[in-house]
Amino acid sequence: LDDTRLISQLEVARMAQQVTEAELRQASQQAFFDERSNASLALIKGRLEQHAEEVAYVEGLLDRVEIRAPRGGLAIFDNVNDWTGRPVAMGERILLVANPDAVELEISLPVADAIALERGADVQLFLNIAPQAPVPASLHYASYQAHLTPTSVLAYRLLARFEPQQQPLRIGLKGTAKVYGQRTILAVHLLRRPFAALRQVLGW
């Protein structure tokens, strides 16, 4: 984060602390010859403690200016220029840190195409850059509630892991995924959508 204001604030606080320390030394020397100077020592010591606390406070803020990720990886964000000069709100996500050696497959399953899925179900990924070579994976997570995707489609979020022997894919690749559910009768599967639309129209 921008530390310009904090650095200036720290310099002012340290300068005030040094000035107060000099005043304390001078008052301490005068106290040997003038007992009336003892009254001002407590006041100067109080100001010195206040400046010291201010210096420690600003130094603590500066320590938090540089945000460190809990683990190493690739920083993923749309455009670095989007954050130039922009204030950051509390809890706002700045970027994602991804491990390139632990890539997962994220699938958006539209509500209209939702089927009964089990953990470990087979998944085939057809990448846009190589649709002729499907990549095998296995399902390990399916969200309970549907959410709107960036394309304004109500869909469930699925996560699948690639086979251990599969070479890690580059982060950000897109394609089409085929998820295998339970076996069913072909006629039931083909007529599922028409029946669902008919129920909405007739209010069954």
Coordinates of N, CA and C in Angstrom, one line a residue:
L1 N 0.8 -1.2 0.0 CA 0.0 0.0 0.0 C 0.9 1.2 0.0
D2 N 0.3 2.4 -0.3 CA 1.0 3.6 -0.3 C 1.5 4.0 1.1
D3 N 2.8 4.2 1.2 CA 3.3 4.5 2.6 C 3.9 6.0 2.7
T4 N 3.6 6.8 1.7 CA 4.1 8.2 1.7 C 3.7 9.0 2.9
R5 N 2.4 8.9 3.2 CA 1.9 9.7 4.4 C 2.4 9.2 5.7
L6 N 2.5 7.8 5.8 CA 3.0 7.2 7.0 C 4.5 7.5 7.3
I7 N 5.3 7.5 6.2 CA 6.7 7.8 6.4 C 6.9 9.3 6.8
S8 N 6.1 10.2 6.3 CA 6.2 11.6 6.7 C 5.7 11.7 8.2
Q9 N 4.7 11.0 8.5 CA 4.2 11.1 9.9 C 5.2 10.5 10.9
L10 N 5.9 9.5 10.5 CA 6.9 8.9 11.3 C 8.1 9.8 11.5
E11 N 8.5 10.5 10.5 CA 9.6 11.4 10.6 C 9.3 12.6 11.6
V12 N 8.0 13.1 11.5 CA 7.6 14.1 12.4 C 7.6 13.7 13.8
A13 N 7.1 12.4 14.0 CA 7.0 11.9 15.4 C 8.4 11.7 16.0
R14 N 9.3 11.2 15.1 CA 10.7 10.9 15.7 C 11.3 12.2 16.0
M15 N 11.1 13.3 15.1 CA 11.7 14.6 15.4 C 11.2 15.1 16.7
A16 N 9.9 15.0 16.9 CA 9.3 15.5 18.2 C 9.9 14.8 19.4
Q17 N 10.1 13.5 19.2 CA 10.7 12.6 20.3 C 12.1 13.1 20.6
Q18 N 12.9 13.4 19.6 CA 14.2 13.8 19.8 C 14.3 15.2 20.5
V19 N 13.4 16.1 20.1 CA 13.4 17.4 20.7 C 13.0 17.3 22.2
T20 N 12.0 16.4 22.5 CA 11.6 16.2 23.9 C 12.7 15.6 24.7
E21 N 13.4 14.6 24.1 CA 14.6 14.0 24.8 C 15.6 15.1 25.2
A22 N 15.9 16.0 24.2 CA 16.8 17.1 24.5 C 16.3 18.0 25.6
E23 N 15.0 18.3 25.6 CA 14.5 19.1 26.7 C 14.6 18.4 28.1
L24 N 14.4 17.1 28.0 CA 14.5 16.3 29.3 C 15.9 16.3 29.8
R25 N 16.9 16.2 29.0 CA 18.3 16.2 29.4 C 18.6 17.6 30.0
Q26 N 18.2 18.6 29.3 CA 18.4 20.0 29.8 C 17.8 20.2 31.2
A27 N 16.5 19.8 31.3 CA 15.8 19.9 32.6 C 16.4 19.1 33.7
S28 N 16.9 18.0 33.3 CA 17.5 17.1 34.4 C 18.8 17.8 34.9
Q29 N 19.6 18.4 34.0 CA 20.8 19.1 34.4 C 20.5 20.3 35.3
Q30 N 19.4 21.0 34.9 CA 19.0 22.2 35.7 C 18.5 21.8 37.1
A31 N 17.9 20.6 37.2 CA 17.3 20.2 38.5 C 18.4 20.0 39.6
F32 N 19.7 19.8 39.2 CA 20.7 19.7 40.2 C 20.9 21.1 40.9
F33 N 20.7 22.2 40.2 CA 21.0 23.5 40.7 C 19.7 24.2 41.1
D34 N 18.6 23.8 40.6 CA 17.3 24.5 40.9 C 16.2 23.5 41.1
E35 N 15.8 23.4 42.4 CA 14.8 22.4 42.7 C 13.4 22.7 42.1
R36 N 13.2 23.9 41.7 CA 11.9 24.2 41.0 C 11.8 23.6 39.7
S37 N 13.0 23.2 39.1 CA 12.9 22.6 37.8 C 12.4 21.1 37.8
N38 N 12.3 20.5 39.1 CA 11.8 19.2 39.2 C 10.4 19.1 38.8
A39 N 9.6 20.2 39.0 CA 8.2 20.2 38.6 C 8.0 20.0 37.1
S40 N 8.9 20.5 36.3 CA 8.7 20.4 34.9 C 9.2 19.0 34.4
L41 N 10.0 18.3 35.2 CA 10.5 17.0 34.7 C 9.4 16.0 34.4
A42 N 8.4 15.9 35.3 CA 7.3 15.0 35.1 C 6.5 15.3 33.9
L43 N 6.3 16.6 33.6 CA 5.6 17.0 32.4 C 6.3 16.6 31.1
I44 N 7.6 16.9 31.2 CA 8.4 16.5 30.0 C 8.5 15.0 29.8
K45 N 8.6 14.3 30.9 CA 8.6 12.8 30.7 C 7.3 12.3 30.2
G46 N 6.2 12.9 30.6 CA 4.9 12.5 30.0 C 4.8 12.8 28.5
R47 N 5.3 14.0 28.1 CA 5.3 14.3 26.6 C 6.2 13.3 25.9
L48 N 7.3 12.9 26.5 CA 8.3 12.0 25.9 C 7.6 10.6 25.7
E49 N 6.9 10.1 26.7 CA 6.2 8.9 26.6 C 5.1 8.9 25.5
Q50 N 4.4 10.0 25.4 CA 3.4 10.2 24.4 C 4.0 10.1 23.0
H51 N 5.2 10.8 22.8 CA 5.8 10.8 21.5 C 6.3 9.4 21.1
A52 N 6.8 8.7 22.2 CA 7.3 7.3 22.0 C 6.2 6.4 21.5
E53 N 5.0 6.5 22.1 CA 3.9 5.7 21.8 C 3.4 6.0 20.4
E54 N 3.5 7.3 20.0 CA 3.1 7.7 18.6 C 4.1 7.1 17.6
V55 N 5.4 7.1 17.9 CA 6.4 6.5 17.0 C 6.1 5.0 16.9
A56 N 5.9 4.3 18.0 CA 5.6 2.9 17.9 C 4.3 2.6 17.1
Y57 N 3.3 3.4 17.3 CA 2.1 3.2 16.5 C 2.3 3.4 15.0
V58 N 3.0 4.4 14.6 CA 3.2 4.6 13.2 C 4.1 3.5 12.6
E59 N 5.1 3.1 13.4 CA 5.9 2.0 12.9 C 5.1 0.7 12.8
G60 N 4.2 0.5 13.7 CA 3.3 -0.7 13.5 C 2.4 -0.6 12.2
L61 N 2.0 0.6 11.9 CA 1.2 0.8 10.7 C 2.1 0.5 9.4
L62 N 3.3 1.0 9.5 CA 4.2 0.8 8.4 C 4.5 -0.7 8.2
D63 N 4.6 -1.5 9.3 CA 4.8 -2.9 9.1 C 3.7 -3.6 8.4
R64 N 2.5 -3.0 8.4 CA 1.3 -3.6 7.8 C 1.1 -3.1 6.4
V65 N 1.9 -2.1 6.0 CA 1.8 -1.6 4.6 C 2.1 -2.6 3.6
E66 N 3.1 -3.4 3.8 CA 3.5 -4.5 2.9 C 2.7 -5.7 3.3
I67 N 1.8 -6.2 2.4 CA 1.0 -7.3 2.7 C 1.6 -8.5 2.1
R68 N 1.8 -9.6 2.9 CA 2.5 -10.8 2.4 C 1.5 -11.9 2.4
A69 N 1.5 -12.7 1.4 CA 0.7 -13.9 1.2 C 1.2 -15.0 2.2
P70 N 0.3 -15.8 2.7 CA 0.7 -16.9 3.6 C 1.5 -18.0 2.8
R71 N 1.4 -18.0 1.5 CA 2.2 -19.0 0.8 C 2.6 -18.4 -0.6
G72 N 3.6 -19.0 -1.2 CA 4.0 -18.5 -2.5 C 3.1 -19.0 -3.6
G73 N 3.2 -18.4 -4.8 CA 2.4 -18.8 -5.9 C 2.3 -17.7 -7.0
L74 N 1.4 -17.9 -7.9 CA 1.1 -16.9 -8.9 C 0.1 -15.9 -8.5
A75 N 0.3 -14.6 -8.6 CA -0.6 -13.5 -8.3 C -1.6 -13.4 -9.5
I76 N -2.9 -13.5 -9.3 CA -3.8 -13.5 -10.4 C -4.7 -12.3 -10.2
F77 N -4.8 -11.4 -11.1 CA -5.7 -10.2 -11.1 C -5.8 -9.8 -12.5
D78 N -6.9 -8.9 -12.8 CA -7.2 -8.5 -14.1 C -6.2 -7.6 -14.7
N79 N -6.1 -6.4 -14.0 CA -5.2 -5.4 -14.6 C -4.6 -4.6 -13.4
V80 N -3.3 -4.5 -13.5 CA -2.5 -3.8 -12.4 C -2.9 -2.3 -12.4
N81 N -3.2 -1.7 -13.5 CA -3.6 -0.3 -13.6 C -4.9 0.0 -12.9
D82 N -5.7 -1.0 -12.7 CA -7.0 -0.8 -12.0 C -6.8 -0.4 -10.6
W83 N -5.7 -0.7 -10.0 CA -5.4 -0.4 -8.5 C -4.6 0.8 -8.3
T84 N -4.1 1.4 -9.4 CA -3.2 2.6 -9.2 C -4.0 3.8 -8.7
G85 N -3.6 4.2 -7.5 CA -4.3 5.4 -6.9 C -5.7 5.1 -6.4
R86 N -6.1 3.9 -6.3 CA -7.5 3.6 -5.9 C -7.4 3.2 -4.4
P87 N -8.3 3.7 -3.6 CA -8.4 3.3 -2.1 C -8.9 1.9 -2.0
V88 N -8.4 1.2 -1.0 CA -8.8 -0.2 -0.7 C -9.8 -0.2 0.5
A89 N -10.9 -0.8 0.3 CA -11.9 -1.0 1.4 C -11.5 -2.2 2.3
M90 N -12.0 -2.1 3.5 CA -11.7 -3.2 4.4 C -12.4 -4.5 3.9
G91 N -11.6 -5.6 3.8 CA -12.2 -6.9 3.4 C -12.3 -7.0 1.8
E92 N -11.9 -6.0 1.1 CA -11.9 -6.1 -0.4 C -10.8 -7.0 -0.9
R93 N -11.2 -7.9 -1.8 CA -10.2 -8.8 -2.4 C -9.4 -8.0 -3.5
I94 N -8.0 -8.1 -3.3 CA -7.1 -7.4 -4.3 C -6.7 -8.4 -5.4
L95 N -6.3 -9.6 -5.0 CA -5.9 -10.5 -6.0 C -6.0 -11.9 -5.4
L96 N -5.7 -12.9 -6.2 CA -5.7 -14.3 -5.8 C -4.3 -14.8 -5.9
V97 N -3.9 -15.7 -5.0 CA -2.6 -16.4 -5.1 C -2.8 -17.8 -5.3
A98 N -2.4 -18.3 -6.5 CA -2.6 -19.7 -6.9 C -1.3 -20.5 -6.9
N99 N -1.4 -21.8 -6.6 CA -0.3 -22.7 -6.7 C -0.3 -23.3 -8.0
P100 N 0.6 -23.0 -8.9 CA 0.6 -23.6 -10.2 C 0.8 -25.1 -10.3
D101 N 1.2 -25.7 -9.2 CA 1.4 -27.2 -9.1 C 0.1 -27.9 -8.6
A102 N -0.9 -27.1 -8.2 CA -2.1 -27.7 -7.6 C -3.3 -27.1 -8.3
V103 N -3.4 -27.3 -9.7 CA -4.4 -26.7 -10.4 C -5.7 -27.5 -10.3
E104 N -6.9 -26.9 -10.2 CA -8.1 -27.6 -10.1 C -9.0 -27.1 -11.3
L105 N -10.0 -27.8 -11.5 CA -11.0 -27.5 -12.6 C -12.3 -26.9 -12.0
E106 N -12.6 -25.7 -12.3 CA -13.9 -25.1 -11.8 C -14.9 -25.1 -12.9
I107 N -16.1 -25.7 -12.6 CA -17.2 -25.9 -13.5 C -18.4 -25.1 -13.1
S108 N -19.0 -24.4 -14.0 CA -20.3 -23.8 -13.7 C -21.4 -24.6 -14.4
L109 N -22.2 -25.3 -13.5 CA -23.3 -26.2 -14.0 C -24.6 -25.4 -14.0
P110 N -25.2 -25.0 -15.1 CA -26.4 -24.3 -15.1 C -27.5 -25.1 -14.4
V111 N -28.4 -24.4 -13.7 CA -29.5 -25.0 -13.0 C -30.3 -25.8 -13.9
A112 N -30.5 -25.4 -15.1 CA -31.4 -26.1 -16.1 C -30.8 -27.5 -16.5
D113 N -29.4 -27.6 -16.3 CA -28.8 -28.9 -16.7 C -28.4 -29.7 -15.5
A114 N -28.8 -29.3 -14.3 CA -28.4 -29.9 -13.1 C -28.9 -31.4 -13.0
I115 N -28.0 -32.3 -12.6 CA -28.3 -33.7 -12.4 C -27.7 -34.1 -11.1
A116 N -28.1 -35.3 -10.7 CA -27.6 -35.9 -9.4 C -26.2 -36.3 -9.6
L117 N -25.3 -35.7 -8.8 CA -23.8 -36.0 -8.9 C -23.3 -36.5 -7.6
E118 N -22.3 -37.4 -7.7 CA -21.7 -38.0 -6.5 C -20.2 -37.6 -6.5
R119 N -19.7 -37.6 -5.3 CA -18.2 -37.3 -5.2 C -17.4 -38.4 -5.9
G120 N -16.5 -38.0 -6.7 CA -15.6 -38.9 -7.4 C -16.2 -39.2 -8.8
A121 N -17.2 -38.5 -9.2 CA -17.8 -38.7 -10.6 C -16.8 -38.3 -11.6
D122 N -16.8 -39.0 -12.7 CA -15.9 -38.8 -13.8 C -16.2 -37.5 -14.5
V123 N -15.1 -36.8 -14.9 CA -15.2 -35.5 -15.6 C -14.3 -35.5 -16.8
Q124 N -14.7 -35.0 -17.9 CA -13.9 -34.8 -19.1 C -13.8 -33.3 -19.5
L125 N -12.6 -32.8 -19.6 CA -12.5 -31.4 -19.9 C -12.0 -31.3 -21.4
F126 N -12.7 -30.5 -22.2 CA -12.4 -30.3 -23.6 C -11.9 -28.8 -23.7
L127 N -10.6 -28.6 -23.7 CA -10.0 -27.3 -23.7 C -10.3 -26.6 -25.1
N128 N -10.5 -25.3 -25.0 CA -10.7 -24.6 -26.3 C -9.5 -24.6 -27.2
I129 N -8.3 -24.7 -26.6 CA -7.1 -24.8 -27.4 C -6.8 -26.2 -27.9
A130 N -7.4 -27.2 -27.4 CA -7.2 -28.6 -27.8 C -8.4 -29.4 -27.6
P131 N -9.5 -29.1 -28.3 CA -10.8 -29.9 -28.1 C -10.7 -31.3 -28.4
Q132 N -9.7 -31.7 -29.2 CA -9.6 -33.1 -29.7 C -9.0 -34.0 -28.6
A133 N -8.4 -33.4 -27.6 CA -7.7 -34.2 -26.5 C -8.4 -34.0 -25.2
P134 N -9.4 -34.7 -24.8 CA -10.1 -34.5 -23.5 C -9.1 -34.8 -22.3
V135 N -9.2 -34.0 -21.3 CA -8.4 -34.2 -20.1 C -9.3 -34.8 -19.0
P136 N -8.9 -35.9 -18.4 CA -9.7 -36.6 -17.4 C -9.6 -35.9 -16.0
A137 N -10.6 -35.9 -15.2 CA -10.6 -35.4 -13.9 C -11.7 -36.1 -13.1
S138 N -11.7 -35.8 -11.8 CA -12.8 -36.4 -10.9 C -13.4 -35.4 -10.0
L139 N -14.7 -35.4 -9.9 CA -15.4 -34.4 -9.1 C -15.2 -34.6 -7.6
H140 N -14.9 -33.5 -6.9 CA -14.7 -33.6 -5.4 C -15.5 -32.5 -4.7
Y141 N -16.2 -31.6 -5.3 CA -17.0 -30.6 -4.6 C -18.1 -30.1 -5.5
A142 N -19.3 -30.0 -5.0 CA -20.4 -29.4 -5.7 C -21.2 -28.5 -4.7
S143 N -21.4 -27.2 -5.0 CA -22.0 -26.3 -4.2 C -23.5 -26.7 -4.0
Y144 N -24.0 -26.3 -2.8 CA -25.4 -26.6 -2.5 C -26.4 -25.6 -3.1
Q145 N -25.9 -24.3 -3.1 CA -26.8 -23.3 -3.7 C -26.2 -22.8 -5.0
A146 N -27.1 -22.4 -5.9 CA -26.7 -21.8 -7.2 C -26.4 -20.3 -7.0
H147 N -25.5 -19.8 -7.8 CA -25.1 -18.4 -7.8 C -25.0 -17.9 -9.3
L148 N -25.1 -16.6 -9.4 CA -25.0 -16.0 -10.7 C -23.6 -16.0 -11.2
T149 N -23.3 -16.5 -12.4 CA -22.0 -16.4 -12.9 C -21.7 -15.0 -13.6
P150 N -20.5 -14.7 -13.9 CA -20.2 -13.4 -14.6 C -21.0 -13.2 -15.8
T151 N -21.5 -14.3 -16.4 CA -22.4 -14.1 -17.6 C -23.9 -14.1 -17.3
S152 N -24.2 -13.9 -16.0 CA -25.6 -13.8 -15.5 C -26.4 -15.1 -15.7
V153 N -25.7 -16.2 -15.5 CA -26.4 -17.5 -15.6 C -26.4 -18.1 -14.2
L154 N -27.6 -18.6 -13.8 CA -27.7 -19.2 -12.5 C -27.1 -20.6 -12.6
A155 N -26.1 -20.9 -11.8 CA -25.4 -22.2 -11.9 C -24.8 -22.6 -10.6
Y156 N -24.6 -23.9 -10.5 CA -23.9 -24.5 -9.4 C -22.4 -24.5 -9.6
R157 N -21.6 -24.4 -8.6 CA -20.1 -24.4 -8.7 C -19.6 -25.8 -8.4
L158 N -18.9 -26.3 -9.3 CA -18.3 -27.7 -9.2 C -16.8 -27.5 -9.2
L159 N -16.1 -28.4 -8.5 CA -14.6 -28.4 -8.5 C -14.2 -29.9 -8.8
A160 N -13.2 -30.0 -9.6 CA -12.7 -31.3 -10.0 C -11.2 -31.3 -9.9
R161 N -10.6 -32.5 -9.6 CA -9.2 -32.6 -9.5 C -8.7 -33.5 -10.7
F162 N -7.6 -33.0 -11.3 CA -7.1 -33.8 -12.4 C -6.4 -35.0 -11.9
E163 N -6.2 -36.0 -12.8 CA -5.5 -37.2 -12.4 C -4.0 -36.9 -12.0
P164 N -3.5 -37.7 -11.0 CA -2.1 -37.4 -10.5 C -1.1 -37.5 -11.6
Q165 N -1.3 -38.4 -12.6 CA -0.3 -38.5 -13.7 C -0.4 -37.4 -14.7
Q166 N -1.5 -36.6 -14.6 CA -1.7 -35.6 -15.6 C -0.8 -34.4 -15.4
Q167 N -0.2 -33.9 -16.5 CA 0.7 -32.8 -16.4 C -0.1 -31.5 -16.1
P168 N 0.4 -30.7 -15.1 CA -0.4 -29.6 -14.7 C -0.6 -28.6 -15.8
L169 N -1.9 -28.1 -15.9 CA -2.3 -27.2 -16.9 C -2.0 -25.8 -16.5
R170 N -1.9 -24.9 -17.5 CA -1.7 -23.5 -17.2 C -3.0 -22.9 -16.6
I171 N -2.8 -22.1 -15.6 CA -3.9 -21.4 -14.9 C -4.6 -20.5 -15.9
G172 N -6.0 -20.5 -15.9 CA -6.7 -19.6 -16.7 C -7.3 -20.2 -18.0
L173 N -6.9 -21.4 -18.3 CA -7.4 -22.1 -19.5 C -8.9 -22.3 -19.4
K174 N -9.6 -22.2 -20.5 CA -11.1 -22.4 -20.5 C -11.5 -23.5 -21.5
G175 N -12.7 -24.0 -21.3 CA -13.1 -25.1 -22.2 C -14.5 -25.5 -21.8
T176 N -14.9 -26.7 -22.2 CA -16.2 -27.3 -21.9 C -16.0 -28.6 -21.2
A177 N -16.7 -28.8 -20.1 CA -16.6 -29.9 -19.3 C -17.8 -30.8 -19.4
K178 N -17.6 -32.1 -19.4 CA -18.6 -33.1 -19.4 C -18.6 -33.9 -18.1
V179 N -19.7 -33.8 -17.3 CA -19.7 -34.5 -16.0 C -20.7 -35.6 -16.1
Y180 N -20.2 -36.8 -15.6 CA -21.0 -38.0 -15.7 C -21.7 -38.3 -14.4
G181 N -23.0 -38.4 -14.5 CA -23.9 -38.7 -13.4 C -24.3 -40.1 -13.4
Q182 N -25.4 -40.4 -12.7 CA -26.0 -41.7 -12.6 C -26.6 -42.1 -14.0
R183 N -26.7 -43.4 -14.3 CA -27.3 -43.9 -15.5 C -28.8 -43.7 -15.3
T184 N -29.4 -43.4 -16.5 CA -30.9 -43.2 -16.5 C -31.4 -43.6 -17.8
I185 N -32.7 -43.7 -17.9 CA -33.4 -44.0 -19.2 C -33.3 -42.8 -20.2
L186 N -32.9 -43.0 -21.4 CA -32.7 -41.9 -22.4 C -33.9 -41.1 -22.5
A187 N -35.1 -41.7 -22.6 CA -36.4 -41.0 -22.8 C -36.6 -40.0 -21.6
V188 N -36.3 -40.5 -20.4 CA -36.5 -39.6 -19.2 C -35.6 -38.4 -19.3
H189 N -34.4 -38.7 -19.7 CA -33.4 -37.6 -19.8 C -33.8 -36.6 -20.8
L190 N -34.3 -37.0 -22.0 CA -34.6 -36.1 -23.1 C -35.9 -35.3 -22.8
L191 N -36.8 -36.0 -22.1 CA -38.1 -35.3 -21.8 C -38.1 -34.5 -20.5
R192 N -36.9 -34.5 -19.8 CA -36.9 -33.8 -18.5 C -37.1 -32.3 -18.7
R193 N -36.5 -31.7 -19.6 CA -36.6 -30.2 -19.8 C -38.1 -29.9 -20.3
P194 N -38.6 -30.6 -21.2 CA -40.0 -30.2 -21.6 C -41.0 -30.4 -20.5
F195 N -40.8 -31.4 -19.7 CA -41.7 -31.6 -18.5 C -41.6 -30.5 -17.5
A196 N -40.3 -30.1 -17.3 CA -40.1 -29.0 -16.3 C -40.7 -27.7 -16.8
A197 N -40.6 -27.4 -18.1 CA -41.2 -26.2 -18.7 C -42.7 -26.3 -18.6
L198 N -43.3 -27.5 -18.9 CA -44.7 -27.6 -18.8 C -45.2 -27.4 -17.4
R199 N -44.5 -27.9 -16.4 CA -44.9 -27.7 -15.0 C -44.9 -26.2 -14.7
Q200 N -44.0 -25.4 -15.2 CA -43.9 -24.0 -14.9 C -45.1 -23.3 -15.5
V201 N -45.5 -23.7 -16.7 CA -46.6 -23.1 -17.4 C -47.9 -23.4 -16.8
L202 N -48.1 -24.7 -16.4 CA -49.4 -25.1 -15.9 C -49.5 -25.0 -14.4
G203 N -48.3 -24.8 -13.7 CA -48.4 -24.6 -12.3 C -48.6 -25.9 -11.5
W204 N -48.1 -27.0 -12.0 CA -48.3 -28.3 -11.3 C -47.4 -28.3 -10.0

